[in-house]
Coordinates of C-alpha atoms in Angstrom, one line a residue:
M103 CA -12.2 32.5 3.9
G104 CA -12.8 28.7 4.2
L105 CA -16.4 27.8 3.9
D106 CA -17.8 31.3 3.9
N107 CA -18.8 31.1 0.2
V108 CA -20.5 27.7 0.5
K109 CA -24.2 27.5 0.8
H110 CA -24.7 23.7 1.4
I111 CA -22.2 21.1 2.7
V112 CA -23.0 17.5 1.9
L113 CA -20.9 14.6 3.3
I114 CA -20.6 11.4 1.3
L115 CA -20.0 8.6 3.9
S116 CA -19.9 4.9 4.2
G117 CA -18.6 2.4 6.8
K118 CA -17.3 0.1 4.1
G119 CA -14.4 0.4 1.7
G120 CA -14.9 -0.3 -2.0
V121 CA -18.5 0.6 -2.3
G122 CA -17.8 3.5 -4.7
K123 CA -18.1 6.7 -2.6
S124 CA -15.8 8.5 -4.9
S125 CA -17.7 7.5 -7.9
V126 CA -21.0 8.5 -6.4
T127 CA -19.5 11.9 -5.2
T128 CA -18.1 12.5 -8.8
Q129 CA -21.5 11.7 -10.4
L130 CA -23.5 13.7 -7.9
A131 CA -21.2 16.7 -8.6
L132 CA -21.6 16.3 -12.4
S133 CA -25.4 15.9 -12.0
L134 CA -25.6 18.9 -9.8
S135 CA -23.6 20.9 -12.3
L136 CA -25.9 19.8 -15.1
A137 CA -28.8 21.0 -12.8
G138 CA -27.2 24.5 -13.0
R139 CA -25.6 24.4 -9.5
S140 CA -22.1 25.5 -8.8
V141 CA -20.3 22.7 -7.1
G142 CA -17.1 21.9 -5.3
I143 CA -15.5 18.5 -4.3
L144 CA -13.4 18.3 -1.1
D145 CA -11.6 14.9 -1.1
I146 CA -10.4 14.1 2.5
D147 CA -9.6 10.5 1.6
L148 CA -6.0 11.2 2.5
T149 CA -4.5 7.7 2.0
G150 CA -6.5 6.9 -1.1
P151 CA -7.5 10.1 -3.0
S152 CA -9.4 9.0 -6.2
I153 CA -11.2 12.3 -7.1
P154 CA -8.4 13.7 -9.2
R155 CA -8.3 10.7 -11.5
L156 CA -12.0 10.4 -11.8
L157 CA -12.2 14.1 -12.8
G158 CA -9.2 13.9 -15.2
I159 CA -7.2 16.6 -13.3
E160 CA -4.3 14.5 -12.1
N161 CA -1.8 16.8 -13.8
A162 CA -3.3 19.9 -12.2
K163 CA -1.6 21.5 -9.2
I164 CA -3.1 23.4 -6.3
K165 CA -2.0 27.1 -6.3
Q166 CA -1.2 29.1 -3.2
A167 CA -2.8 32.5 -2.9
P168 CA -2.8 35.1 -0.1
G169 CA -5.0 33.6 2.6
G170 CA -5.0 30.0 1.5
W171 CA -5.2 27.4 -1.4
L172 CA -7.1 27.8 -4.7
P173 CA -9.2 24.7 -5.7
V174 CA -8.7 23.4 -9.2
Q175 CA -11.4 24.3 -11.7
V176 CA -12.7 21.2 -13.5
H177 CA -14.9 23.3 -15.8
P178 CA -16.5 26.8 -15.7
S179 CA -20.1 27.7 -15.7
Q180 CA -21.4 27.6 -19.4
L181 CA -24.1 26.7 -21.8
L182 CA -24.0 23.2 -23.3
S183 CA -25.6 22.4 -26.7
P184 CA -28.2 19.6 -26.9
L185 CA -27.1 16.1 -27.8
V186 CA -28.1 14.5 -31.1
D187 CA -30.0 11.2 -30.8
L188 CA -28.6 9.3 -33.9
S189 CA -31.2 6.6 -33.6
Q190 CA -34.0 9.2 -34.2
L191 CA -32.0 11.0 -37.0
K192 CA -31.5 7.7 -38.9
A193 CA -34.5 5.7 -37.6
E194 CA -35.3 4.2 -41.1
E195 CA -31.8 3.2 -42.0
T196 CA -30.6 2.1 -38.5
P197 CA -33.4 0.4 -36.6
L198 CA -32.6 -0.2 -32.8
G199 CA -33.8 -3.7 -33.1
E200 CA -34.9 -6.0 -30.2
G201 CA -34.3 -4.3 -26.8
G202 CA -33.6 -1.0 -28.5
K203 CA -36.1 0.7 -26.3
D204 CA -33.8 0.1 -23.4
Y205 CA -30.9 2.2 -24.8
P206 CA -29.8 4.9 -22.4
P207 CA -29.6 8.7 -23.4
P208 CA -28.9 10.9 -25.3
R209 CA -32.7 11.4 -26.0
T210 CA -34.8 14.1 -27.8
D211 CA -38.3 15.4 -27.3
G212 CA -39.1 15.2 -31.0
A213 CA -38.2 18.8 -31.7
D214 CA -35.5 19.9 -34.1
P215 CA -32.3 19.5 -32.0
A216 CA -30.9 22.8 -33.3
S217 CA -34.0 24.6 -32.1
R218 CA -33.8 23.4 -28.5
P219 CA -32.3 25.8 -26.0
L220 CA -28.8 25.5 -24.6
R221 CA -28.5 23.9 -21.2
P222 CA -26.9 26.0 -18.4
V223 CA -24.2 24.2 -16.4
G224 CA -22.7 25.2 -13.1
A225 CA -19.0 25.5 -12.5
L226 CA -17.2 22.6 -10.8
Y227 CA -14.1 22.9 -8.6
A228 CA -12.1 20.3 -6.6
I229 CA -9.3 19.9 -4.2
S230 CA -7.5 16.8 -2.9
L231 CA -4.3 15.7 -1.3
G232 CA -3.7 13.8 -4.5
L233 CA -3.1 17.1 -6.2
L234 CA -0.3 17.9 -3.7
L235 CA 1.6 14.6 -4.1
P236 CA 4.5 14.2 -6.5
S237 CA 3.0 11.2 -8.3
R238 CA 0.0 8.8 -8.4
S239 CA 2.0 6.1 -6.7
S240 CA 3.2 8.3 -3.8
A241 CA 2.1 6.8 -0.4
V242 CA 0.7 8.9 2.5
V243 CA 2.1 7.4 5.7
W244 CA 0.7 9.6 8.4
R245 CA -0.4 9.2 12.0
G246 CA -3.7 10.4 13.3
P247 CA -2.7 13.9 14.5
K248 CA -1.2 14.8 11.1
K249 CA -4.4 13.6 9.3
T250 CA -6.5 15.6 11.7
A251 CA -4.4 18.7 10.9
M252 CA -4.7 18.1 7.2
V253 CA -8.5 17.7 7.3
R254 CA -8.8 21.0 9.4
Q255 CA -6.6 22.9 6.9
F256 CA -8.7 21.8 4.0
L257 CA -11.8 23.0 5.8
T258 CA -10.4 26.4 6.8
D259 CA -7.7 27.3 4.3
V260 CA -9.3 26.7 0.9
L261 CA -10.5 29.8 -0.9
W262 CA -13.6 28.5 -2.5
P263 CA -15.5 30.6 -5.0
P264 CA -19.3 31.1 -4.4
L265 CA -20.6 27.5 -4.3
D266 CA -24.2 26.1 -4.1
Y267 CA -22.9 22.8 -2.9
L268 CA -19.7 21.4 -1.4
L269 CA -19.4 17.6 -1.5
V270 CA -17.0 16.1 0.9
D271 CA -15.7 12.7 -0.2
T272 CA -14.6 10.8 2.9
P273 CA -12.6 7.6 3.6
P274 CA -14.4 4.5 4.9
G275 CA -15.0 4.0 8.5
T276 CA -15.4 6.3 11.4
S277 CA -11.8 7.1 12.2
D278 CA -9.7 10.3 12.8
E279 CA -10.7 12.0 9.6
H280 CA -14.4 11.6 10.3
I281 CA -14.1 12.8 13.9
S282 CA -12.1 15.8 12.9
L283 CA -14.4 16.6 10.0
A284 CA -17.5 16.4 12.2
E285 CA -16.1 18.4 15.0
T286 CA -14.8 21.2 12.7
L287 CA -18.0 21.4 10.7
L288 CA -20.3 21.4 13.5
Q289 CA -18.2 24.1 15.2
Q290 CA -18.2 26.3 12.2
T291 CA -21.9 25.8 11.4
S292 CA -23.3 26.2 14.9
S293 CA -23.5 30.0 14.7
P294 CA -26.6 31.7 15.8
N295 CA -26.8 33.0 12.2
P296 CA -29.6 30.9 10.5
Q297 CA -27.6 30.9 7.2
A298 CA -24.5 29.4 8.9
S299 CA -26.6 27.0 11.0
S300 CA -28.2 25.5 7.8
Q301 CA -24.9 25.2 6.0
L302 CA -24.2 21.6 6.9
A303 CA -27.1 20.0 5.0
G304 CA -26.3 16.5 6.1
A305 CA -24.8 13.2 4.8
V306 CA -25.4 10.9 1.9
V307 CA -24.6 7.3 2.9
V308 CA -23.4 4.9 0.3
T309 CA -23.7 1.1 0.4
T310 CA -23.9 -1.9 -2.0
P311 CA -26.6 -4.5 -1.9
Q312 CA -24.7 -7.3 -0.2
A313 CA -25.5 -8.1 3.4
V314 CA -21.8 -7.9 4.5
A315 CA -21.6 -4.3 3.1
V316 CA -25.0 -3.2 4.6
S317 CA -23.9 -4.4 8.0
D318 CA -20.9 -2.2 8.0
V319 CA -22.7 0.8 6.6
R320 CA -25.2 0.6 9.5
K321 CA -22.3 1.8 11.7
E322 CA -22.0 4.9 9.6
L323 CA -25.6 5.8 10.2
S324 CA -25.1 5.2 13.9
F325 CA -22.0 7.5 13.8
C326 CA -24.1 10.3 12.2
R327 CA -26.6 10.1 15.0
K328 CA -24.0 10.1 17.7
V329 CA -22.2 13.2 16.4
G330 CA -25.4 15.0 15.3
I331 CA -25.1 15.1 11.6
G332 CA -28.4 14.6 9.8
V333 CA -28.7 11.8 7.0
L334 CA -30.1 13.1 3.8
G335 CA -30.5 9.6 2.4
V336 CA -29.0 6.2 1.3
V337 CA -27.7 5.4 -2.1
E338 CA -27.3 1.8 -3.1
N339 CA -24.4 1.6 -5.4
M340 CA -23.7 -1.5 -7.8
S341 CA -27.4 -2.2 -7.7
G342 CA -27.5 -4.1 -11.0
Y343 CA -25.4 -4.1 -14.1
V344 CA -26.0 -2.3 -17.4
C345 CA -25.1 -4.4 -20.5
E346 CA -22.8 -2.4 -22.8
C347 CA -24.4 -4.0 -25.9
C348 CA -28.0 -3.3 -25.4
G349 CA -28.2 -1.1 -22.3
K350 CA -30.5 -3.4 -20.4
E351 CA -30.1 -3.8 -16.6
T352 CA -29.7 -7.0 -14.7
N353 CA -29.3 -7.7 -10.9
L354 CA -25.8 -9.1 -11.0
F355 CA -24.9 -8.3 -7.3
G356 CA -28.5 -8.4 -5.9
K357 CA -30.7 -5.5 -5.1
G358 CA -32.6 -3.9 -2.3
G359 CA -30.3 -4.1 0.8
G360 CA -29.7 -0.4 0.9
E361 CA -33.5 0.3 0.7
V362 CA -34.2 -2.1 3.6
M363 CA -31.5 -0.4 5.7
A364 CA -32.9 3.1 4.9
R365 CA -36.4 2.0 5.9
E366 CA -35.0 0.4 9.2
F367 CA -33.2 3.7 10.2
E368 CA -36.1 5.8 8.9
V369 CA -34.1 7.8 6.4
N370 CA -34.7 8.5 2.7
F371 CA -33.7 6.0 0.0
L372 CA -32.3 8.2 -2.8
G373 CA -32.1 5.4 -5.3
G374 CA -30.0 2.4 -6.7
V375 CA -27.1 2.9 -9.1
P376 CA -26.2 0.1 -11.4
V377 CA -22.7 -0.8 -12.6
D378 CA -22.0 0.5 -16.1
G379 CA -18.7 -0.3 -17.9
Q380 CA -19.1 2.8 -20.0
W381 CA -18.8 5.0 -17.0
G382 CA -15.5 3.4 -16.3
S383 CA -14.3 4.0 -19.8
L384 CA -15.4 7.6 -19.6
V385 CA -13.3 8.4 -16.5
E386 CA -10.3 6.1 -17.4
E387 CA -10.0 6.8 -21.0
G388 CA -12.1 9.8 -21.7
K389 CA -14.4 7.9 -24.2
R390 CA -17.9 9.2 -24.6
P391 CA -20.4 6.4 -23.6
S392 CA -21.9 4.6 -26.5
Y393 CA -24.3 1.6 -26.3
G394 CA -24.8 -1.1 -29.0
G395 CA -22.9 1.0 -31.6
D396 CA -25.9 2.8 -33.0
V397 CA -26.8 5.4 -30.4
V398 CA -23.9 7.9 -30.2
K399 CA -21.4 8.5 -32.9
D400 CA -17.8 8.6 -31.7
D401 CA -15.3 10.8 -33.4
G402 CA -13.0 8.9 -35.7
D403 CA -15.6 6.2 -36.7
D404 CA -16.2 6.4 -40.5
D405 CA -19.6 4.9 -40.5
V406 CA -22.5 4.5 -38.1
D407 CA -23.6 1.3 -39.9
D408 CA -22.4 -0.4 -43.0
D409 CA -25.3 0.8 -45.2
N410 CA -24.8 4.5 -44.7
D411 CA -25.1 6.6 -47.9
D412 CA -23.9 10.2 -48.6
D413 CA -27.2 11.7 -47.4
D414 CA -26.7 10.0 -43.9
E415 CA -23.3 11.5 -43.7
D416 CA -24.6 14.9 -44.4
M417 CA -27.0 14.7 -41.5
V418 CA -24.3 14.2 -38.9
N419 CA -21.5 16.8 -38.1
R420 CA -18.3 14.8 -37.8
D421 CA -16.0 17.5 -36.6
D422 CA -14.7 17.9 -33.0
T423 CA -16.7 21.1 -32.7
T424 CA -20.5 21.7 -32.6
E425 CA -22.7 22.9 -35.5
N426 CA -26.1 24.5 -35.1
N427 CA -25.8 24.2 -31.3
V428 CA -25.8 20.4 -31.4
S429 CA -23.3 18.1 -29.7
V430 CA -22.5 15.1 -31.9
G431 CA -20.8 12.6 -29.5
T432 CA -17.1 13.4 -30.0
D433 CA -14.5 12.2 -27.5
V434 CA -13.2 15.7 -27.5
G435 CA -14.8 17.8 -24.8
L436 CA -15.7 18.3 -21.2
L437 CA -16.3 15.4 -18.8
V438 CA -19.7 16.9 -17.9
D439 CA -20.6 17.0 -21.5
K440 CA -19.7 13.4 -22.3
Y441 CA -21.4 12.3 -19.0
R442 CA -24.8 13.2 -20.5
S443 CA -24.4 10.2 -22.9
C444 CA -24.0 7.8 -19.9
S445 CA -26.9 5.7 -18.7
L446 CA -26.0 6.7 -15.2
C447 CA -26.7 10.3 -15.9
V448 CA -30.4 9.6 -15.9
T449 CA -30.1 7.5 -12.7
F450 CA -28.4 10.4 -10.9
E451 CA -30.8 13.0 -12.3
G452 CA -33.4 11.3 -10.0
V453 CA -31.0 11.1 -7.0
T454 CA -30.0 14.7 -7.5
S455 CA -33.5 15.9 -7.8
Q456 CA -34.4 14.4 -4.5
L457 CA -31.2 15.8 -3.0
I458 CA -32.0 19.3 -4.2
G459 CA -35.5 19.0 -2.9
L460 CA -34.3 17.9 0.6
V461 CA -31.7 20.5 0.9
E462 CA -33.1 23.6 -0.8
S463 CA -36.5 23.2 0.8
N464 CA -35.1 22.8 4.4
H465 CA -36.9 19.4 4.5
P466 CA -36.5 17.9 7.9
I467 CA -33.9 15.1 7.7
G468 CA -33.1 12.3 10.0
S469 CA -30.6 12.8 12.7

C-alpha cells in the first residue's frame, strides 16, 4: 500500500511561483515514459493543481478501491511506431530552405521508417486533488492542518501499480505541504532496508534565468539541505524561445542564471529548457507540434505544399491510424506519441538521461 510499489521518488521543487514546475514535471514524466520507464505523477499543489489539464485527463475521476485510491491511467505500457520525417520523404519537392537545419524532430536515421523497430513506452499514471474537485474553477480554501492531512493521505492511501519513478509536483515555497511531504517521505524511507532507504532519490529544482527568480529558488536549495533531501540537479526553464516558424532558439528571457546557481551550491545542472509555443498548443488543444509547415503533416491538411502531385500523396498515409508501423503526424493519438514531434522532447531526452544516470547508478547527490 502507499509507496511500496515505487522504486524511485523524485520531488519537483521551486521557491518561486510561475517558473513552470508542472510543465517540467509533465515533460519529465513523458520523457521517462519514452525511455521505457513506468511513471506516476503525484500532484500535491492543492490550491493550483495543473497536472490534470496538462495531461488531458480533467474529465477523469479517481476511483476508490479496498485499501485506498486508484490513480488515473494516462496511457498504458505499449509499443509506439516510428515517426515519419516528411522533410526527408519529400526532400526534392519540399526543400527546408534557409534555417531548415534547425527544425526540431521528428528525425530519422536514413533507414526505411517501416523497417525501424517499434519503441517501447512505459505506462503513465497520475493523481491530483484537481481530479476530486467538481469543476476546474472550484477553489480550495483550506488551512494548514487540512493541507497537511491531504498530503499525507496522498502519500499513504494511493494504490500505485509497480512504478520505476514517482514524480511529486509541489507548490511554490517552503510551506505546510513541503514540511509534511518531507517529514512523511523521510519517515517512510528511513527503514534499515537498503531498498527503502534509497527510495527517495532526491529533488529536481526548477528556476528561470531571471535574477529575481534565482534568488527565491536559492531558498529551496537551502530547504532541501535543512530537511536532509538530496538535490539531483537544477533545471533552468524558459531558457530561450523556440521560433514556431523555423524552430530556431533565441534568448528571450536571458540565460545562465540556473547554471550559475547550481555551480554555487555544488549541485548538477541538468539543462536549460526553452519556451516553445507548440508545447502549449499540444497540451491546451491536443495539436501535434509542427514547425514551419513542412516538417510534420497534420491530419486534415490537404497538401503539404502547393506543388504536391499524386505521387507525393501516395507516399504519406493520411489516415488517423498507422500504416507499416509508421506514425504520420495526426492530431488523433496519445499525448506521449504527439510529444515526440515537439522540439522540447529532444531537450528533455538530455535532462532525463542525466536523471536516470544519477538515480539508477546510485550516484552520490548533494545534500
